[in-house]
Amino acid sequence: MISIVLIGPPGAGKGTQADKLAEKYGVPHLSTGDMLREHVARKSPTGIIVAAQVAKGELVPDNIIMDMVRIRIACANCTEGYILDGFPRTITQATWLDAHGAKPLAIVLEVTEEIILDRLAGRERQDDKVETVKNRLKEYATMTSQVLPYYEQAGRLFRIDGNKSIDEVFAQIVQALEPHVSSASASTAQGQ
Ligand code: AMP
């Protein structure tokens, strides 16, 4: 069983690194942002409720997100674990995950504001508009950064320099995780 959460501001590279980790360990990459955008695109009941918040870059209510994650991590392909990207973003979500999922190892990708703005300028997503990005950075600074001391106190936080290249960042993450990931998870995945 492997449970990893990726934390970091927009543009930190969470999605890219989550994809690489999912491939290495043979478990799914679960992005709450992607799940929400999918709900919005198909105008599901959840999508209708959260559309404005996602578009503005505001956090959607904890109960909606936790319900979505609860259903997803109960799926058959999550029995060996998962890489969560964009969740948890609040203390409530972090404590909920500890109680309802496997206690995760938390990776925080630390990046300078200059790099964030640079990277986001190259993306074309609806919720990457300037105003939205500002809101998302504000949400990160006020809410999500509070999640870091939570994992730090639990001895499960790994700070990674996210300013480097994709491969360099990945190498740092793998090195940090190595002593904490059971060799069984890694070798099973490599054998697939
Ligand atoms: P992301 O792609 O992870 O940056 O998420 C895009 C948007 O979805 C965010 O700006 C929030 O509006 C919403 N969102 C994603 N994950 C969460 C979460 N764990 N809690 C609250 N809102 C979220």
CSV table of C-alpha atoms in Angstrom, one decimal, residues 5 17-18 34 49 54-55 57 59 67-68 76 87 109 121 128 133 151 160-161 172 188:
chain,number,residue,atom,x,y,z
A,5,VAL,CA,-0.2,13.5,-1.3
A,17,GLN,CA,5.2,14.7,-10.7
A,18,ALA,CA,2.0,12.8,-9.7
A,34,ASP,CA,-9.4,17.2,-12.8
A,49,ILE,CA,-22.7,23.6,-7.4
A,54,VAL,CA,-13.6,26.5,-9.6
A,55,ALA,CA,-13.7,29.2,-12.2
A,57,GLY,CA,-10.1,29.7,-8.0
A,59,LEU,CA,-11.8,26.3,-2.6
A,67,ASP,CA,-17.3,12.8,-0.7
A,68,MET,CA,-15.7,12.8,-4.1
A,76,ALA,CA,-11.0,-1.4,-7.1
A,87,PHE,CA,-5.9,17.1,-2.0
A,109,LEU,CA,6.8,21.3,-3.9
A,121,ALA,CA,1.9,31.8,-18.6
A,128,ASP,CA,-5.4,29.9,-15.2
A,133,VAL,CA,-4.4,32.5,-10.4
A,151,TYR,CA,2.1,16.8,8.3
A,160,ILE,CA,11.2,19.4,-2.2
A,161,ASP,CA,12.8,22.1,-4.3
A,172,GLN,CA,14.6,14.4,-5.3
A,188,THR,CA,5.6,-4.9,-7.7
